[in-house]
């Protein structure tokens, strides 16, 4: 049935209002295709000069401030719209909207008058070029996504754009459906109701979908849109505009545009760009510096912190929440199984917080919200093209999942072949006194050392109050849900600090990879076990040596000199093993190391006893983030559970 002939791939394209991108799905799962400069997002921006196309994508976007009336942005808003409808859209851009053939909206800039689908065609052709370069073959067929609310005229205009770009649309897929497909929804056994919350640059859309799994007939999962709501004039751009306004007001330039005689369109655009990069920085940082020169002696230089941005963003976020409530009501207030986040603006912490609060469900964030629609379009393309990756879509975890511990060994939490859904928890602690952050590196594979496994994600548990090594209780929890999405949560019990990350472990992995990794784990089993053992020994021994050494310094005077000598000697011996693990691990005799450590434990009992009355000093300088140590294994991590 399946032929070995390499088929022409069916690519997936997210033709977005502000950004567009292309993805492809093969046996390793969906992946975004990069442009010639390694970029993944193509700004949906074109420039015309003297009536001819003169720039596409990032070049057009970057110099939009320089050529304000020649640059066409957000053409998707006008796609398939009549002039009358389009005229009512207040764009805030400098290009013109004019009446085209058949009463359709046309766009005018740089001496050219074009239909929105012609602009779409330019974008599609560029992405097609990226795909052909990356895949090394010609590409003609594509799945293209459209907003769920697009009417027939808007859908037809999208098809026209593809035709103009020399492409065949194999299927138009609603953006929320694509997002759900990217997460593999529709794989679980029972129907699910999901919300797709898409907060982009210029538009907000929310959809309530019902997903019915494939019944085995090979038709694939069925997606039914129960309700949609949204606002075509609500997006991240609004937040940028409000940030600009605020900065301008502060600079004494008033709020009304007429009160800004000195501000050229270019300066206005530059300010908006600055506002956007500040906003983006504040998604990860608590504060960001603004320094922008608007010409005519107007310069704005200060710092903005996240709470100030959130104050500006809140009314817009609240509007999205109200629209969500409406959509839920329209759908008959169903029980919700999942919430999927789409669109660059969902990176803002305030958005994630409010969405989680409103729906009472932790949203899916495993896939990049900018990329998820294109990834889903590629999945749809693969399904239509008959590319299957069943082996990894089984209801088991194909490779073990764990985290890296101090020294580079892996603590496996979920074992290979565990059936999903699956959950595991383990306690970890710190290895350095006053460690204020724990570095969590999530890995996948059968080998014992993190360096030999596949890296899935990294995050940090921060703001831990300074405590002696081994005292913090860091609980790490792995959950793989029915769709194969992994959520890793870390929380420190005493301080209540938490952090989490989500990933889709099966993406980027083929059955061949799984087989190979399994084989390698067998070939290296002995050496891996030994290395894991000596690394764990070294980490635990280092903690003991430090603790015993410190305690000994404090109580030395009170101990029998013979005991002090014996402890010093054993400390020296164990330290020798620890440094050997660092410099020449292959020459370490694990059993001898183990024995030395046991011996140290035994001879240092009087030190422990004498130190019990002493309080622990905990005022040294706090170090930065370090990987955690396992709390349960060996029980050698000094800890006090009082
Ligand atoms: P669209 O679907 O409308 O093309 P996108 O999904 O590409 O939009 O989202 C673009 C919007 O996301 C822009 O307003 C951009 O400023 C915003 N954005 C992108 N990255 C971030 C980030 N890290 N934090 C906050 N906003 C972001
Ligand atoms: Mg989008």
XYZ file of C-alpha atoms and ligand atoms in Angstrom:
670
model
C 0.000 0.000 0.000
C 2.568 2.539 1.125
C 4.980 3.179 -1.700
C 8.631 3.895 -1.071
C 8.600 6.654 -3.673
C 9.464 9.896 -1.961
C 6.245 11.810 -2.220
C 6.042 15.477 -2.771
C 5.634 16.845 0.725
C 2.495 18.733 1.667
C 3.711 21.689 3.664
C 1.728 23.601 6.266
C 1.513 27.370 6.127
C 0.223 29.794 8.733
C -0.592 32.882 6.705
C -0.815 35.325 9.600
C -1.768 38.944 9.993
C 1.621 39.991 11.324
C 3.782 36.899 10.744
C 3.615 33.909 8.460
C 5.536 30.670 8.615
C 5.929 27.297 7.012
C 6.315 23.844 8.552
C 6.601 20.264 7.411
C 5.833 16.987 9.139
C 7.711 13.744 8.541
C 8.388 10.636 10.572
C 10.072 12.782 13.239
C 6.988 14.934 13.691
C 6.264 18.496 12.648
C 8.985 21.137 12.464
C 9.180 24.699 11.331
C 11.260 25.410 8.243
C 13.749 28.236 8.557
C 14.475 30.995 6.113
C 17.929 31.608 4.627
C 19.025 33.556 7.719
C 17.770 30.942 10.155
C 14.634 32.958 10.861
C 11.364 31.155 11.451
C 8.822 33.956 11.288
C 8.357 35.859 8.059
C 6.803 39.248 8.775
C 3.648 39.510 6.652
C 4.925 42.784 5.276
C 5.759 43.896 1.746
C 7.035 47.126 0.259
C 6.367 48.577 -3.177
C 8.503 51.287 -4.729
C 7.716 53.012 -8.016
C 4.863 50.602 -8.541
C 7.005 47.480 -8.136
C 7.557 45.015 -5.331
C 10.778 46.084 -3.613
C 10.982 44.172 -0.330
C 9.359 41.193 1.409
C 9.316 40.095 5.020
C 11.899 41.220 7.524
C 13.542 43.679 5.146
C 10.172 45.351 4.545
C 9.321 45.188 8.241
C 12.637 46.571 9.427
C 12.471 49.594 7.192
C 8.743 50.221 7.570
C 9.487 53.348 9.592
C 11.606 54.648 6.752
C 8.983 53.966 4.067
C 5.721 54.353 5.970
C 3.436 54.906 2.985
C 5.136 52.327 0.749
C 4.917 49.491 3.233
C 1.845 47.257 3.438
C 1.214 45.538 6.739
C -1.628 43.338 7.973
C -2.986 42.712 4.467
C -4.849 39.687 5.847
C -7.339 42.028 7.498
C -8.511 43.118 4.044
C -8.497 39.695 2.419
C -11.769 39.114 0.567
C -13.383 42.170 2.108
C -15.394 44.757 0.258
C -14.098 48.289 0.113
C -16.983 49.401 2.324
C -16.054 46.892 5.037
C -12.349 47.558 4.762
C -12.789 51.286 4.883
C -14.374 50.930 8.310
C -11.280 49.146 9.658
C -9.081 51.751 11.224
C -5.609 50.484 10.392
C -3.366 53.051 11.969
C -0.982 52.432 9.075
C 0.060 54.882 6.408
C -0.704 52.900 3.223
C -3.986 53.515 1.432
C -7.159 51.433 1.194
C -8.975 52.062 -2.076
C -11.831 50.589 -4.035
C -10.680 47.814 -6.351
C -12.479 45.665 -8.943
C -15.954 44.320 -8.038
C -16.157 46.647 -5.060
C -13.307 44.798 -3.335
C -10.828 46.449 -1.055
C -7.471 47.128 -2.667
C -4.327 48.441 -1.045
C -2.208 51.269 -2.355
C 1.377 51.994 -1.480
C 4.602 52.952 -3.232
C 2.848 53.617 -6.520
C 1.223 50.174 -6.667
C -2.400 49.210 -6.217
C -2.784 45.554 -5.269
C -5.438 43.222 -3.947
C -4.787 41.724 -0.515
C -4.507 38.262 -2.106
C -1.629 39.539 -4.242
C 0.184 40.520 -1.074
C -0.706 37.094 0.337
C 0.733 35.505 -2.804
C 4.046 37.306 -2.322
C 4.259 35.993 1.236
C 3.272 32.455 0.196
C 5.794 32.416 -2.637
C 8.543 33.471 -0.248
C 7.643 30.674 2.193
C 7.430 28.179 -0.626
C 10.978 29.186 -1.550
C 12.124 28.578 2.029
C 10.546 25.126 1.952
C 12.046 24.186 -1.404
C 15.500 25.288 -0.313
C 15.274 23.406 2.974
C 13.766 20.224 1.563
C 15.785 20.226 -1.627
C 12.798 19.503 -3.824
C 9.976 21.305 -5.458
C 6.939 21.963 -3.333
C 3.542 22.774 -4.706
C 0.976 21.466 -2.283
C 0.095 23.113 0.974
C -2.348 23.137 3.824
C -3.038 26.764 4.652
C -4.714 27.968 7.802
C -7.436 30.588 8.034
C -9.243 32.108 11.006
C -12.269 30.090 12.086
C -14.528 33.050 11.362
C -13.336 33.555 7.735
C -16.354 33.567 5.417
C -16.477 32.087 1.934
C -15.139 35.251 0.327
C -12.168 35.402 2.676
C -11.440 31.702 2.171
C -11.678 32.101 -1.584
C -9.274 35.041 -1.458
C -6.821 32.851 0.460
C -7.095 30.155 -2.216
C -6.537 32.826 -4.866
C -3.401 33.948 -3.070
C -2.064 30.390 -3.202
C -2.934 30.037 -6.871
C -1.115 33.278 -7.644
C 1.895 31.851 -5.842
C 1.740 28.753 -8.036
C 0.542 26.527 -5.250
C -2.294 24.121 -4.736
C -4.272 24.330 -1.511
C -4.870 20.745 -0.458
C -7.033 21.975 2.380
C -7.823 25.170 4.225
C -7.808 24.416 7.929
C -9.194 26.664 10.660
C -6.365 28.007 12.828
C -7.799 26.614 16.092
C -8.126 23.168 14.534
C -4.503 23.346 13.421
C -3.425 24.300 16.948
C -5.306 21.304 18.336
C -3.727 19.005 15.738
C -0.269 20.241 16.676
C -0.867 19.029 20.210
C -2.009 15.682 18.913
C -5.483 16.238 20.279
C -7.901 13.679 19.032
C -5.637 10.825 20.020
C -7.270 10.134 23.342
C -10.073 7.617 23.535
C -12.929 9.886 24.439
C -14.212 13.094 22.870
C -12.773 16.247 24.384
C -13.847 19.844 24.497
C -11.058 22.311 24.063
C -10.648 26.043 23.947
C -8.144 27.636 21.616
C -7.213 31.109 22.820
C -5.383 32.995 20.070
C -4.047 36.419 20.970
C -1.914 37.665 18.103
C -0.670 41.015 16.889
C -3.833 42.544 15.523
C -6.601 40.134 16.326
C -8.009 38.053 19.120
C -9.895 34.824 18.494
C -11.276 32.253 20.829
C -12.814 28.993 19.669
C -14.495 26.182 21.501
C -13.936 22.891 19.686
C -15.198 19.411 20.148
C -12.670 16.781 19.159
C -13.891 13.280 18.420
C -11.099 10.744 18.140
C -10.537 8.629 15.075
C -12.942 5.703 15.271
C -10.541 3.466 13.404
C -12.068 4.160 10.031
C -8.949 6.068 9.060
C -10.809 9.329 8.681
C -8.754 10.844 11.486
C -10.072 12.814 14.398
C -13.080 15.050 13.774
C -13.038 18.656 14.868
C -16.264 20.541 15.302
C -16.340 24.229 16.097
C -18.948 24.719 18.825
C -18.517 28.472 19.113
C -16.148 31.244 18.169
C -15.768 34.748 19.391
C -13.170 37.421 19.005
C -12.292 40.914 17.992
C -10.531 41.751 14.749
C -9.318 45.003 16.302
C -7.706 43.648 19.439
C -4.129 42.436 19.679
C -0.622 42.942 20.885
C -0.353 45.992 18.610
C -2.898 47.744 20.825
C -0.685 47.183 23.819
C 2.286 48.595 21.888
C 0.231 51.632 20.943
C -0.828 52.265 24.536
C 2.752 51.933 25.714
C 3.816 54.470 23.057
C 1.030 56.855 24.085
C 2.074 56.650 27.671
C 5.707 57.371 26.869
C 4.697 60.258 24.616
C 2.433 61.803 27.201
C 5.262 61.645 29.631
C 7.533 63.396 27.166
C 4.926 66.171 27.116
C 3.697 65.388 23.625
C 0.021 64.975 24.473
C -2.333 62.162 23.548
C -4.096 63.480 20.470
C -2.100 62.940 17.291
C -2.703 66.540 16.204
C -0.832 67.693 19.294
C 2.338 66.082 17.981
C 3.469 68.372 15.263
C 7.089 67.390 15.626
C 6.519 63.684 15.246
C 7.044 62.269 11.773
C 5.385 59.002 10.718
C 8.844 57.469 10.872
C 9.332 58.595 14.472
C 5.907 57.260 15.365
C 6.729 53.878 13.844
C 10.102 53.830 15.574
C 8.424 54.507 18.893
C 5.927 51.719 18.285
C 8.771 49.324 17.470
C 10.458 50.330 20.670
C 7.292 49.815 22.665
C 6.957 46.335 21.195
C 10.484 45.247 22.030
C 10.031 46.568 25.555
C 6.828 44.568 25.888
C 8.525 41.418 24.585
C 11.454 41.844 26.961
C 9.034 42.168 29.861
C 7.608 38.720 29.154
C 10.791 37.278 30.625
C 12.319 40.138 32.599
C 10.900 42.138 35.457
C 12.065 45.422 34.009
C 13.427 46.838 30.761
C 15.218 50.007 29.756
C 13.699 52.335 27.182
C 15.895 54.785 25.350
C 14.492 56.205 22.147
C 15.363 59.324 20.267
C 12.383 60.781 18.395
C 14.243 63.624 16.742
C 13.612 67.323 17.287
C 15.273 67.058 20.661
C 12.725 64.588 22.005
C 14.294 61.672 23.786
C 12.615 59.221 26.114
C 14.942 57.380 28.470
C 13.775 55.451 31.486
C 12.982 51.981 32.668
C 9.621 50.257 32.542
C 8.753 47.403 34.837
C 6.424 44.523 34.267
C 3.736 45.767 36.634
C 3.529 49.013 34.684
C 3.144 47.131 31.418
C 0.488 44.923 32.989
C -1.438 47.987 34.060
C -1.485 49.095 30.415
C -2.257 45.600 29.096
C -4.947 44.710 31.611
C -7.947 46.326 29.879
C -7.077 44.454 26.661
C -6.610 41.175 28.485
C -9.906 41.734 30.288
C -11.608 42.197 26.943
C -10.270 38.847 25.736
C -11.568 37.212 28.907
C -15.041 38.675 28.386
C -15.017 37.317 24.814
C -14.031 33.900 26.161
C -16.978 33.974 28.510
C -19.254 34.758 25.618
C -17.863 31.896 23.515
C -18.265 29.465 26.386
C -21.841 30.547 26.855
C -22.545 30.165 23.141
C -21.137 26.659 23.313
C -23.518 25.843 26.159
C -20.939 26.034 28.974
C -19.417 22.612 28.340
C -16.930 20.930 30.630
C -13.477 21.876 29.332
C -10.709 19.351 28.929
C -7.930 21.528 27.511
C -6.971 25.075 26.749
C -4.431 25.703 23.982
C -2.545 28.990 23.746
C -1.784 30.451 20.330
C -0.286 33.764 19.236
C 2.727 35.755 20.317
C 0.795 37.776 22.866
C 0.094 34.671 24.952
C 3.741 34.782 26.018
C 2.828 37.593 28.363
C 2.644 36.273 31.928
C -0.493 38.301 32.632
C -2.262 36.557 29.745
C -1.277 33.079 30.953
C -2.369 33.920 34.478
C -5.738 35.319 33.508
C -6.510 32.535 31.045
C -5.671 29.849 33.598
C -7.850 31.628 36.134
C -10.795 32.087 33.806
C -10.921 28.493 32.553
C -9.672 26.780 35.676
C -7.412 24.644 33.460
C -3.672 24.974 33.101
C -3.228 25.890 29.434
C -1.050 23.990 27.003
C 2.148 25.904 26.348
C 4.468 23.072 25.293
C 4.643 24.306 21.731
C 5.772 27.781 20.868
C 2.582 29.877 20.539
C 3.992 31.553 17.422
C 4.568 28.239 15.716
C 1.726 26.036 16.844
C -0.685 26.845 13.999
C 1.915 26.143 11.297
C 2.968 22.931 13.067
C -0.647 21.797 13.091
C -1.052 22.662 9.405
C 1.989 20.475 8.706
C 0.468 17.635 10.746
C -2.683 17.940 8.659
C -0.542 17.886 5.508
C 1.179 14.704 6.642
C -2.155 13.062 7.439
C -3.472 13.978 4.000
C -0.235 12.835 2.382
C -0.364 9.464 4.107
C 2.752 9.966 6.235
C 2.321 8.001 9.424
C 4.152 8.048 12.667
C 2.000 5.580 14.569
C 4.916 3.994 16.325
C 5.365 7.071 18.451
C 1.700 7.705 18.866
C 1.246 4.551 20.855
C -0.083 4.830 24.334
C 3.309 4.331 25.936
C 6.287 6.545 26.689
C 8.847 5.537 24.036
C 11.957 6.651 25.978
C 12.483 7.295 29.682
C 12.047 10.822 30.999
C 14.097 12.356 33.767
C 16.144 15.272 34.994
C 19.841 15.929 35.210
C 21.271 15.913 38.712
C 24.468 17.514 39.988
C 27.426 15.864 38.317
C 25.561 15.165 35.090
C 23.813 11.888 35.905
C 20.128 11.411 35.115
C 17.408 10.743 37.640
C 14.732 8.927 35.647
C 11.226 9.619 36.790
C 9.141 7.940 34.115
C 10.453 4.742 32.635
C 10.333 3.710 29.022
C 7.202 1.807 28.061
C 5.143 3.233 30.930
C 1.624 3.581 29.640
C 0.170 7.050 29.358
C -1.286 8.977 31.044
C 1.513 8.676 33.597
C 2.724 10.572 36.608
C 5.747 10.395 38.899
C 7.145 12.477 41.718
C 10.480 12.604 43.428
C 12.158 14.731 46.062
C 15.404 16.531 45.353
C 17.513 19.000 47.241
C 20.395 21.417 46.838
C 24.076 20.581 46.892
C 25.493 23.984 47.808
C 24.820 26.121 50.867
C 22.524 29.085 50.251
C 21.747 27.990 46.729
C 18.960 30.327 45.624
C 17.992 28.562 42.415
C 17.806 25.014 41.130
C 18.522 24.370 37.479
C 16.205 21.788 35.958
C 17.195 20.074 32.760
C 14.581 17.691 31.409
C 16.046 14.866 29.348
C 14.865 11.819 27.479
C 16.697 8.576 26.853
C 17.983 5.355 28.290
C 21.575 6.350 29.001
C 22.729 7.190 32.510
C 24.420 10.518 31.815
C 22.487 13.579 30.679
C 25.056 14.320 27.989
C 24.130 11.042 26.282
C 20.396 11.755 26.372
C 18.166 14.033 24.367
C 17.643 17.434 25.904
C 13.971 18.413 26.041
C 13.776 21.582 28.110
C 15.537 23.662 30.708
C 14.063 25.889 33.375
C 14.918 27.225 36.803
C 13.248 27.205 40.171
C 14.235 30.617 41.498
C 13.989 32.806 44.567
C 14.712 30.075 47.071
C 15.493 31.504 50.489
C 19.118 30.766 51.435
C 19.332 27.448 53.273
C 22.158 25.028 53.943
C 22.749 22.422 51.238
C 20.356 19.520 51.451
C 17.724 21.355 53.463
C 15.443 22.616 50.662
C 12.840 20.054 49.661
C 12.351 20.293 45.954
C 9.549 18.149 44.678
C 9.705 17.418 40.971
C 6.618 16.035 39.322
C 6.342 14.630 35.798
C 2.922 14.259 34.197
C 2.344 12.898 30.724
C -1.263 13.299 29.699
C -3.301 11.255 27.246
C -2.064 13.404 24.343
C 1.573 12.756 25.166
C 2.234 16.273 26.475
C 4.744 16.291 29.333
C 4.440 18.799 32.124
C 7.301 19.104 34.598
C 6.571 20.981 37.785
C 9.088 21.816 40.468
C 8.202 23.235 43.842
C 10.180 23.947 46.995
C 8.115 22.928 49.992
C 9.303 25.350 52.634
C 9.192 28.528 50.569
C 6.331 27.533 48.260
C 8.296 28.655 45.181
C 7.248 26.884 41.994
C 8.132 26.699 38.317
C 7.079 24.498 35.463
C 7.617 23.698 31.822
C 5.765 21.739 29.158
C 7.095 19.789 26.190
C 5.957 17.254 23.620
C 8.650 14.579 24.036
C 7.790 12.637 20.895
C 8.453 15.557 18.539
C 11.742 15.360 16.744
C 11.948 11.638 17.385
C 11.513 8.824 14.895
C 11.092 5.120 15.578
C 14.643 4.674 14.244
C 15.917 7.145 16.851
C 14.122 5.235 19.561
C 15.598 1.930 18.374
C 19.069 3.396 18.141
C 18.922 4.955 21.601
C 17.729 1.678 23.020
C 20.576 -0.225 21.356
C 23.142 2.274 22.586
C 21.888 1.973 26.113
C 22.513 -1.768 25.955
C 26.019 -1.405 24.534
C 26.961 1.127 27.158
C 25.001 -0.344 30.031
C 27.940 -1.455 32.173
C 30.040 1.653 31.752
C 26.980 3.883 32.140
C 25.981 2.241 35.409
C 29.488 2.624 36.752
C 29.646 6.280 35.758
C 26.261 7.011 37.226
C 27.322 5.309 40.423
C 30.598 7.194 40.813
C 29.005 10.544 39.940
C 26.307 10.023 42.548
C 28.941 8.868 45.028
C 31.029 11.955 44.318
C 28.072 14.309 44.755
C 26.960 12.724 47.990
C 30.529 12.426 49.229
C 31.174 16.101 48.477
C 28.184 17.060 50.594
C 29.362 14.789 53.426
C 32.929 16.024 53.229
C 31.765 19.612 53.357
C 29.405 18.977 56.231
C 31.851 16.890 58.225
C 34.715 19.291 57.517
C 32.703 22.299 58.687
C 31.455 20.476 61.762
C 34.939 19.296 62.573
C 36.263 22.859 62.490
C 33.662 23.896 65.002
C 34.067 21.026 67.457
C 37.713 20.061 66.926
C 38.756 21.306 70.387
C 36.213 19.161 72.118
C 37.170 15.880 70.473
C 39.739 13.219 71.233
C 42.815 14.109 69.083
C 42.955 10.522 67.841
C 39.417 10.868 66.475
C 40.308 14.191 64.855
C 43.315 12.601 63.173
C 41.295 9.669 61.901
C 38.562 11.909 60.516
C 41.083 14.220 58.849
C 42.759 11.271 57.214
C 39.501 9.804 55.892
C 38.366 13.211 54.674
C 41.583 13.471 52.736
C 41.092 10.056 51.182
C 37.495 10.744 50.122
C 38.486 14.149 48.728
C 41.047 12.335 46.609
C 38.318 10.156 45.113
C 36.094 13.154 44.457
C 38.761 14.999 42.521
C 39.653 11.846 40.622
C 36.004 11.576 39.495
C 36.404 15.046 38.000
C 39.782 14.528 36.361
C 39.947 10.848 35.427
C 36.572 9.191 36.013
C 37.538 6.048 34.108
C 40.259 5.245 36.638
C 38.000 5.389 39.691
C 37.332 2.118 41.455
C 33.699 2.555 42.441
C 33.815 -0.099 45.145
C 36.907 1.380 46.779
C 35.297 4.811 46.670
C 32.156 3.445 48.243
C 34.140 1.771 51.003
C 36.125 4.927 51.728
C 32.933 6.864 52.053
C 31.380 4.307 54.396
C 34.507 4.390 56.490
C 34.385 8.167 56.700
C 30.766 7.955 57.830
C 31.749 5.555 60.582
C 34.759 7.422 61.961
C 32.932 10.750 61.907
C 30.097 9.685 64.208
C 31.672 11.548 67.176
C 31.863 14.685 65.021
C 28.153 14.478 64.267
C 27.373 13.992 67.918
C 29.471 16.935 69.004
C 27.983 19.128 66.321
C 24.392 18.442 67.214
C 24.270 21.211 69.776
C 25.745 23.700 67.368
C 23.522 25.708 65.104
C 24.241 25.745 61.398
C 25.834 28.825 60.006
C 23.843 29.943 56.964
C 25.102 33.336 56.064
C 27.607 32.761 53.298
C 27.129 34.298 49.872
C 24.340 32.757 47.825
C 25.520 30.929 44.717
C 23.636 30.905 41.433
C 21.593 28.065 40.085
C 22.906 24.525 40.350
C 21.252 21.251 39.340
C 19.445 19.409 42.124
C 20.561 16.300 44.015
C 18.363 13.318 44.528
C 17.038 13.156 48.059
C 16.035 9.560 48.371
C 18.885 7.536 46.914
C 21.516 6.635 49.455
C 20.136 9.069 51.968
C 23.531 10.686 52.216
C 22.349 14.168 51.501
C 22.550 15.883 54.833
C 19.101 17.011 55.702
C 17.085 18.002 58.672
C 13.406 17.403 58.590
C 12.691 19.195 61.838
P -0.685 37.142 14.172
O -1.321 35.813 14.316
O -1.646 38.273 14.317
O 0.170 37.251 12.968
P 1.377 36.551 16.121
O 0.855 35.305 16.700
O 2.576 36.488 15.271
O 0.240 37.392 15.420
O 1.650 37.538 17.325
C 2.244 38.762 17.150
C 2.112 39.549 18.428
O 2.755 38.849 19.488
C 2.775 40.899 18.340
O 1.934 41.869 18.937
C 4.022 40.719 19.178
O 4.411 41.936 19.789
C 3.550 39.752 20.209
N 4.648 39.011 20.841
C 5.566 38.225 20.242
N 6.425 37.730 21.150
C 6.031 38.216 22.350
C 6.528 38.073 23.685
N 7.599 37.334 23.953
N 5.867 38.724 24.672
C 4.789 39.472 24.393
N 4.288 39.649 23.179
C 4.897 39.033 22.160
Mg -1.863 33.975 14.271
